[in-house]
mmCIF file of C-alpha atoms in Angstrom:
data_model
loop_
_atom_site.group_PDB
_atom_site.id
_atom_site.type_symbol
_atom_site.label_atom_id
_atom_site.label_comp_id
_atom_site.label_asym_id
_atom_site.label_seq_id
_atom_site.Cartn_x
_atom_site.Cartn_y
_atom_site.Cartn_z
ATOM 1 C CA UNK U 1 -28.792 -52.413 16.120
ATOM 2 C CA UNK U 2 -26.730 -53.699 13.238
ATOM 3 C CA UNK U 3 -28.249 -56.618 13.045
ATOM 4 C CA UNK U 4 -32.233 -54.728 12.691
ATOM 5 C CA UNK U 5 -30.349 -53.122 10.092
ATOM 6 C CA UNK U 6 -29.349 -56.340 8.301
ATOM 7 C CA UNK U 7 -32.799 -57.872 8.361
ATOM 8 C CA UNK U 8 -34.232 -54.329 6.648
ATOM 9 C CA UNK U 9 -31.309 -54.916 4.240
ATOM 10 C CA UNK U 10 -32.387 -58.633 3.354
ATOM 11 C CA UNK U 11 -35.915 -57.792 2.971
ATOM 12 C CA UNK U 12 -35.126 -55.300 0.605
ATOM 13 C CA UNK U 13 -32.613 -57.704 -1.312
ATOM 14 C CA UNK U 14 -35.478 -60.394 -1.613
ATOM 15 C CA UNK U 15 -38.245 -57.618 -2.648
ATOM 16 C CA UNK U 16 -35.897 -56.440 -5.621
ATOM 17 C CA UNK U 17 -35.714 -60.458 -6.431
ATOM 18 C CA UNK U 18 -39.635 -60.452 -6.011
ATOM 19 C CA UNK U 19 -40.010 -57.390 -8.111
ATOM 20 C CA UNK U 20 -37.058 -57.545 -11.378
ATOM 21 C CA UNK U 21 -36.654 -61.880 -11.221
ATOM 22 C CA UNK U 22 -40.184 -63.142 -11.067
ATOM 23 C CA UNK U 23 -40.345 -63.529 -14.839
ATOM 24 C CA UNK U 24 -37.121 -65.260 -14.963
ATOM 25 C CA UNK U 25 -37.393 -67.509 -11.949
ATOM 26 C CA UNK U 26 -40.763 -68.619 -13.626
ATOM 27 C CA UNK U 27 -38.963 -69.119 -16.774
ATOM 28 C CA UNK U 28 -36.310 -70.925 -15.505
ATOM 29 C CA UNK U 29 -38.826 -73.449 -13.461
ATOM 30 C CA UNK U 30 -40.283 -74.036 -16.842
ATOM 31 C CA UNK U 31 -36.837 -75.057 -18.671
ATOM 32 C CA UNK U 32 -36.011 -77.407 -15.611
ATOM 33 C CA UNK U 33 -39.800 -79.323 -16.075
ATOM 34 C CA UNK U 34 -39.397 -79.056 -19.558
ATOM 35 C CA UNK U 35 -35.747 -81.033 -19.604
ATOM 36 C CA UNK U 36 -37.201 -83.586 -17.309
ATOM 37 C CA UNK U 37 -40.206 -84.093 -18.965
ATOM 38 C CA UNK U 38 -37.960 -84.746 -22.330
ATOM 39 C CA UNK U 39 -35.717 -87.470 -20.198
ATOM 40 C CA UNK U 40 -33.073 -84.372 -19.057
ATOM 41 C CA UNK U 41 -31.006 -84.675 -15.768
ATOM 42 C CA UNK U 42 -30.602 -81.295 -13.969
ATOM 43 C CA UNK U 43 -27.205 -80.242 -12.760
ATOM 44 C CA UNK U 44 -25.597 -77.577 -10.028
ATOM 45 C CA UNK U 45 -22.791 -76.450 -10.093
ATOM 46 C CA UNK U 46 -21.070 -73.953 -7.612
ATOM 47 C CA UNK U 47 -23.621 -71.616 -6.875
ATOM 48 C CA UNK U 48 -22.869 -68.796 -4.648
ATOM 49 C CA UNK U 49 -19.730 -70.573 -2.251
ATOM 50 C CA UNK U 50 -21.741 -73.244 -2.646
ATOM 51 C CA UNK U 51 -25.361 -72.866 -1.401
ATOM 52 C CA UNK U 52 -26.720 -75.622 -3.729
ATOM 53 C CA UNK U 53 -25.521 -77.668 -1.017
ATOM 54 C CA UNK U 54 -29.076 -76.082 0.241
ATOM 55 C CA UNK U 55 -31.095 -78.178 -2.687
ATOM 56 C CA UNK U 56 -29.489 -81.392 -3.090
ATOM 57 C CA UNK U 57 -30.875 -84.328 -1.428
ATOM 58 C CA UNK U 58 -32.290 -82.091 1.392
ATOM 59 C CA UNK U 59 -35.865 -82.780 3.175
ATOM 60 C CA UNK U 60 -38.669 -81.287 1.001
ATOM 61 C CA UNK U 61 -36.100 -81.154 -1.730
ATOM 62 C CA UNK U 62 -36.371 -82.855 -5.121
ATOM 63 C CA UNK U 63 -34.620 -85.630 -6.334
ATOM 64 C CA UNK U 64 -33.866 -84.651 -9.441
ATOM 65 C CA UNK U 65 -31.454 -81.959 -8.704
ATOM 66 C CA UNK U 66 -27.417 -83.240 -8.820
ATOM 67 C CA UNK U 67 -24.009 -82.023 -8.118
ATOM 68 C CA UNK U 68 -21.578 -80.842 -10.975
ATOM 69 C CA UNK U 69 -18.151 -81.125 -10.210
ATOM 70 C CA UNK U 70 -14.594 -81.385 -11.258
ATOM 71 C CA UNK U 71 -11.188 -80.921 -10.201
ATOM 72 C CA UNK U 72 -7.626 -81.802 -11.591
ATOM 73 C CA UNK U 73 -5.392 -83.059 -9.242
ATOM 74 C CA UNK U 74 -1.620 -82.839 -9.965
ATOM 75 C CA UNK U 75 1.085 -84.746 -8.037
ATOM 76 C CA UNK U 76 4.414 -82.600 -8.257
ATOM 77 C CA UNK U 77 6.844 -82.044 -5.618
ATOM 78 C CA UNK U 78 9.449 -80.306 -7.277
ATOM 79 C CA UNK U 79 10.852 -76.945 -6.042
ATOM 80 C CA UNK U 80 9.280 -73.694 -6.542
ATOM 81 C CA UNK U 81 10.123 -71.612 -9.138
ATOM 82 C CA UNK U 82 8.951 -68.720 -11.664
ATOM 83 C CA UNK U 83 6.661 -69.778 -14.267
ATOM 84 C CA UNK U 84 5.220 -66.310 -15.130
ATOM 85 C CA UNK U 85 6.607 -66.648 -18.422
ATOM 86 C CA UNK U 86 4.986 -69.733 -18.845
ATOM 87 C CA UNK U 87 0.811 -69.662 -20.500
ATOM 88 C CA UNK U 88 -1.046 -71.344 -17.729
ATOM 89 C CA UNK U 89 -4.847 -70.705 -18.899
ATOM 90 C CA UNK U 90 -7.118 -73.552 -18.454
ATOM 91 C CA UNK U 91 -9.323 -73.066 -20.613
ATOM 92 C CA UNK U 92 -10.789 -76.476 -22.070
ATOM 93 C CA UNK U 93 -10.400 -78.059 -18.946
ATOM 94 C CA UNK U 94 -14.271 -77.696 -18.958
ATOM 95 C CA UNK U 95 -14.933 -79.867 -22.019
ATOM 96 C CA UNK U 96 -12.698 -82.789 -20.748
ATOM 97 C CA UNK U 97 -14.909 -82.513 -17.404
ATOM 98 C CA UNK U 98 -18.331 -82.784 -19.423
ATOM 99 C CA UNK U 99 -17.268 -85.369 -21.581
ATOM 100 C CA UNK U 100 -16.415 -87.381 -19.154
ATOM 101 C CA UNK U 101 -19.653 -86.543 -16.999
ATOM 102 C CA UNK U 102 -23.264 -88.070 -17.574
ATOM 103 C CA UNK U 103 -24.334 -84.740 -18.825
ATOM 104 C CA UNK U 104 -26.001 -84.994 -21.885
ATOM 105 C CA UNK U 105 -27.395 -82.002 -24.510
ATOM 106 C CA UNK U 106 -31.001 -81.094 -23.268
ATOM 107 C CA UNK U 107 -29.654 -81.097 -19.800
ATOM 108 C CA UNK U 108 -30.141 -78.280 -17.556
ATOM 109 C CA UNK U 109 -27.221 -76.538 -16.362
ATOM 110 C CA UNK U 110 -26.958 -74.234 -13.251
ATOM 111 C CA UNK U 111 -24.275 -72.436 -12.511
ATOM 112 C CA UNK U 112 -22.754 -69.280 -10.934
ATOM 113 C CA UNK U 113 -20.648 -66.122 -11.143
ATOM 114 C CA UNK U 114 -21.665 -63.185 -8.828
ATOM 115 C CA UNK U 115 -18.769 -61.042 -11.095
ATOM 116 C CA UNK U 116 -19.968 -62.793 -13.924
ATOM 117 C CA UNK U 117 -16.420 -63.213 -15.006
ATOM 118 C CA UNK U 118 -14.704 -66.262 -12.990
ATOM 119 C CA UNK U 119 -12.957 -67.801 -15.834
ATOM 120 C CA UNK U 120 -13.303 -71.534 -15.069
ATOM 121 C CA UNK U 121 -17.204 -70.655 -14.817
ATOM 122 C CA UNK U 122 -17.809 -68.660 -17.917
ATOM 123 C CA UNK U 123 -15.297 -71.764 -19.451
ATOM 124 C CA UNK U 124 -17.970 -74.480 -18.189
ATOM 125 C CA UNK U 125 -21.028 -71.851 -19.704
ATOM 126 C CA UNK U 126 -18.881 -71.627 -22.849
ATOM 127 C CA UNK U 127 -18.443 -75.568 -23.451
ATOM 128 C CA UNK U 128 -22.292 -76.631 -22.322
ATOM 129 C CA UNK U 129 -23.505 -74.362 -24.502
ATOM 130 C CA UNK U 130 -21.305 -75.977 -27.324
ATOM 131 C CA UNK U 131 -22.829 -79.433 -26.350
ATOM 132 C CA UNK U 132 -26.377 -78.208 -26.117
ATOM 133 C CA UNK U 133 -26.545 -77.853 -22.768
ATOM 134 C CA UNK U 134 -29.510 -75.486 -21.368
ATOM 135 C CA UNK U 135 -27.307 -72.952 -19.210
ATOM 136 C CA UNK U 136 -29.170 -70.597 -16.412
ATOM 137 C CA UNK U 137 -26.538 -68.565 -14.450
ATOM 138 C CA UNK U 138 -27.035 -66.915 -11.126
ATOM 139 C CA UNK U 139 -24.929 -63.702 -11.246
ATOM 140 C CA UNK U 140 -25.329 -59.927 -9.855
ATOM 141 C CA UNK U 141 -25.820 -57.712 -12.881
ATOM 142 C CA UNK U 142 -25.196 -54.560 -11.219
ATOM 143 C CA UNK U 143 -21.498 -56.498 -10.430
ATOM 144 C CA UNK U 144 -20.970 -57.744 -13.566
ATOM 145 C CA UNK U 145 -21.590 -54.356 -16.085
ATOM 146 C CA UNK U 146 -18.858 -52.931 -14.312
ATOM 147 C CA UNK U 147 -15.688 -55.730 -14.874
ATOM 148 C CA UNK U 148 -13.878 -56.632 -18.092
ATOM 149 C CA UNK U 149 -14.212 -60.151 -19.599
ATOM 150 C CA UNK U 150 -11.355 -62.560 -18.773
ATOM 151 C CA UNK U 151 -12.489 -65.289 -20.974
ATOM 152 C CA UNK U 152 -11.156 -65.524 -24.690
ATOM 153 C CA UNK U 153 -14.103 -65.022 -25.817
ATOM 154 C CA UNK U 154 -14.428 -61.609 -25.067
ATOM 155 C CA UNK U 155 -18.015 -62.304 -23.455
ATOM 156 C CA UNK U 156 -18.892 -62.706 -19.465
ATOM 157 C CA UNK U 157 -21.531 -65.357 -17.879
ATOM 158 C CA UNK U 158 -24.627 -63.512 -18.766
ATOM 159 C CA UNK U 159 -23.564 -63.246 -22.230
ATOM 160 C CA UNK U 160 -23.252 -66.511 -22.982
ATOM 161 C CA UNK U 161 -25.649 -68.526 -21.073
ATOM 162 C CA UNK U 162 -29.679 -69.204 -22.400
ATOM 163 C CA UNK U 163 -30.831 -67.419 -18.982
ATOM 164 C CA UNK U 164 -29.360 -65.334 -16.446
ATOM 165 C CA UNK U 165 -31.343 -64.926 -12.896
ATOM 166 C CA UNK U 166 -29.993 -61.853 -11.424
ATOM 167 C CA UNK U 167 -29.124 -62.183 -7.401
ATOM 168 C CA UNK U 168 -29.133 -58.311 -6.968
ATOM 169 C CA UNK U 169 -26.384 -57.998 -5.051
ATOM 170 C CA UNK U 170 -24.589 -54.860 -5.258
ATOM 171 C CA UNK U 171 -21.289 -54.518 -6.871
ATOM 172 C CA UNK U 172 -18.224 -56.318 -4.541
ATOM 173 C CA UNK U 173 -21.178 -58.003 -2.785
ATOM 174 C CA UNK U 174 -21.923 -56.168 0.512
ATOM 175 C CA UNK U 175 -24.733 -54.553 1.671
ATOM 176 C CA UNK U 176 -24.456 -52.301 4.248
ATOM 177 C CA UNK U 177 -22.094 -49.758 5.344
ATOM 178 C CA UNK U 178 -21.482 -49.615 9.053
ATOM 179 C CA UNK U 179 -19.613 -46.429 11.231
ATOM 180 C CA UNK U 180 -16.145 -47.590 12.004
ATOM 181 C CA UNK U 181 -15.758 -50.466 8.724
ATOM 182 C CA UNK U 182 -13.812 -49.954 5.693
ATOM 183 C CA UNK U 183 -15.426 -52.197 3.516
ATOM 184 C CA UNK U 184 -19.171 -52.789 3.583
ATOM 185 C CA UNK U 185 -20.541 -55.453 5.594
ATOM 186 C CA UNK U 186 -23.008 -58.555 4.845
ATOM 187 C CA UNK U 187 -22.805 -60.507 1.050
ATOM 188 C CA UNK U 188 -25.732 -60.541 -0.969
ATOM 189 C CA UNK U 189 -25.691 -63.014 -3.143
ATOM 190 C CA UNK U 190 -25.506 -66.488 -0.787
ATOM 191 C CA UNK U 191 -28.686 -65.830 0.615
ATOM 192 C CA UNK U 192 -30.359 -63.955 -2.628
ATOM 193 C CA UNK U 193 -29.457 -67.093 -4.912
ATOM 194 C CA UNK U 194 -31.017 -69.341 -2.035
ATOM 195 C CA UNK U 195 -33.770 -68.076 -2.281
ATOM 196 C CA UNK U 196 -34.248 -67.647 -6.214
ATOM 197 C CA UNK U 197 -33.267 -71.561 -6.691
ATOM 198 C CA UNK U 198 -35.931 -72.438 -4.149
ATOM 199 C CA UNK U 199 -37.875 -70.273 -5.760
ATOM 200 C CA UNK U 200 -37.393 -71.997 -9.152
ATOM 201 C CA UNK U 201 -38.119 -75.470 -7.522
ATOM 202 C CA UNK U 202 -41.283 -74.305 -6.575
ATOM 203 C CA UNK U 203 -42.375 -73.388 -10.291
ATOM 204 C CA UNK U 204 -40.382 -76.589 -11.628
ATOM 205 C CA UNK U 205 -42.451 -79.127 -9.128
ATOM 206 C CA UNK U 206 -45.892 -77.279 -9.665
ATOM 207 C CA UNK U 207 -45.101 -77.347 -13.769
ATOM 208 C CA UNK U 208 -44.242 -81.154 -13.195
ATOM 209 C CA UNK U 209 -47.125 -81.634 -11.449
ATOM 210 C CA UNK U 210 -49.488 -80.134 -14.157
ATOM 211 C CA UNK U 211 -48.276 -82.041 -16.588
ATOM 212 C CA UNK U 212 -49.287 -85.221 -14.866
ATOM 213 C CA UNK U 213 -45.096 -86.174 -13.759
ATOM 214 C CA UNK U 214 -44.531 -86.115 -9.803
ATOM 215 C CA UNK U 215 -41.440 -85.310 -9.141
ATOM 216 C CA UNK U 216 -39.711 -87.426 -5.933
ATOM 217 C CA UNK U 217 -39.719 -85.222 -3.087
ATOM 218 C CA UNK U 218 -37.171 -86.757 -0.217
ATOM 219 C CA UNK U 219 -38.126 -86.622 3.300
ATOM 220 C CA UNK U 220 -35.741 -86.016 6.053
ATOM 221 C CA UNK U 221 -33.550 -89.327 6.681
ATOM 222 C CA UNK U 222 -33.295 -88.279 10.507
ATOM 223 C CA UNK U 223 -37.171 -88.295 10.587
ATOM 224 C CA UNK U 224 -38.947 -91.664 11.930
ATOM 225 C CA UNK U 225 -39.809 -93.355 8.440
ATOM 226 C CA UNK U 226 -37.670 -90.561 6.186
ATOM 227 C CA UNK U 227 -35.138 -92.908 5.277
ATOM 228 C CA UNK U 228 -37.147 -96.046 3.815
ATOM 229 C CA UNK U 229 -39.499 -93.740 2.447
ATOM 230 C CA UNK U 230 -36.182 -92.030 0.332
ATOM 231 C CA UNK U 231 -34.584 -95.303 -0.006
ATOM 232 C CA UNK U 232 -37.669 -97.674 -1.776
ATOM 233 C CA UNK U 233 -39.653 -94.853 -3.252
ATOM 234 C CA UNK U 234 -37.754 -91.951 -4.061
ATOM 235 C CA UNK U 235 -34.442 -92.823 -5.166
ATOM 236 C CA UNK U 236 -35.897 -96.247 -7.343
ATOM 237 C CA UNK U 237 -38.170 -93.530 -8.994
ATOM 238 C CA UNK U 238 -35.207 -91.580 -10.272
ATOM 239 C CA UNK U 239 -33.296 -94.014 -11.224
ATOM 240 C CA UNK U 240 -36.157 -95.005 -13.375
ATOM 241 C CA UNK U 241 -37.645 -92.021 -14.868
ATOM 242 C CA UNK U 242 -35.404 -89.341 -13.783
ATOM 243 C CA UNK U 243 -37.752 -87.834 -11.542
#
């Protein structure tokens, strides 16, 4: 069955994250207790279509992990027309969107490319590393040695960024070829980066926890209790010590 085959296919993917990431997902728990510990605020950005949706403010999550995002809205009806002679790179859009954040250098920074060369990503990398911002990116290397740079920089996510945590996923994401399909079935990287930024918690909140700092973990709200619990301990703690 196809789907026997995806299981064998995801238990591979995680045992290549087990075997080439463990070194780097420890690392990376480390820089998140050691911005915390220092004051720091942790950020995520668009990870993977989004899977840090997965990690913040989630039942047995921590507190301290919150959303990065931005967007530039522009109100224009006028009629279509050509503008491919016109420059329309948006680079430093990034900067504007940090500056007027609550990010602050010493932060922690987590974002994602699985190509490794999204320009509006590797342009947030490039502008929180300028404002000493720890970056970790989550990014397939196999994918990204094989694209050019779009950046002007000349450099993709994993050259830029303090720490990259490789999701494994094959180049152009899927896993699995299947009799009868064109393209490959089943993207890697969702469920790989899910499981490497849990994965990372878990070092962050046992780091935390040796160095004498517990770190506010939310219960479910839907749970009997959950809510108050989140509400007078949790989120006060935060707020207080940023934990």
């Amino acid at each position: 069955m196809l789907m026997e085959t995806y299981w064998k296919a995801v238990d591979d993917l995680f045992a290549k994250v087990r075997n080439t990431q463990r070194e780097n997902i420890i690392t990376a728990g480390k820089m998140v207790a050691d911005s915390i510990e220092q004051g720091g605020c942790i950020h995520l950005s668009s990870i993977c279509h989004h899977i840090e949706h997965d990690l913040i403010y989630r039942g047995g999550g921590p507190i301290f992990y919150k959303h990065f995002t931005y967007n530039l809205n522009v109100d224009n009806p006028a009629r279509a027309r050509d503008r491919s002679d016109m420059d329309l790179n948006m680079e430093g859009l990034a900067a504007y969107a940090l500056k007027a954040s609550k990010v602050r250098p010493g932060d922690v920074l987590f974002l994602s490319s699985v190509s490794g060369r999204t320009a509006s990503v590797v342009d947030l990398a490039y502008e929180a590393k300028k404002m000493g911002v720890k970056v970790i990116a989550l990014s397939s290397m196999e994918y990204a040695r094989q694209v050019d740079p779009v950046h002007s920089s000349g450099k993709k996510l994993y050259e830029m960024v303090d720490l990259t945590l490789d999701n494994c996923a094959p180049a152009a994401e899927a896993m699995i070829e299947v009799e009868g399909l064109e393209p490959r079935f089943a993207a890697a990287s969702g469920i790989a980066s899910d499981y490497i930024m849990w994965s990372v918690t878990s070092v962050a909140v046992e780091e935390l926890m040796k160095r004498g700092i517990t770190p506010g973990i939310l219960k479910s709200a839907n749970f009997p209790g959950g809510n108050d619990y989140n509400k007078s301990f949790v989120e006060p703690q935060y707020e207080e010590k940023g934990y």
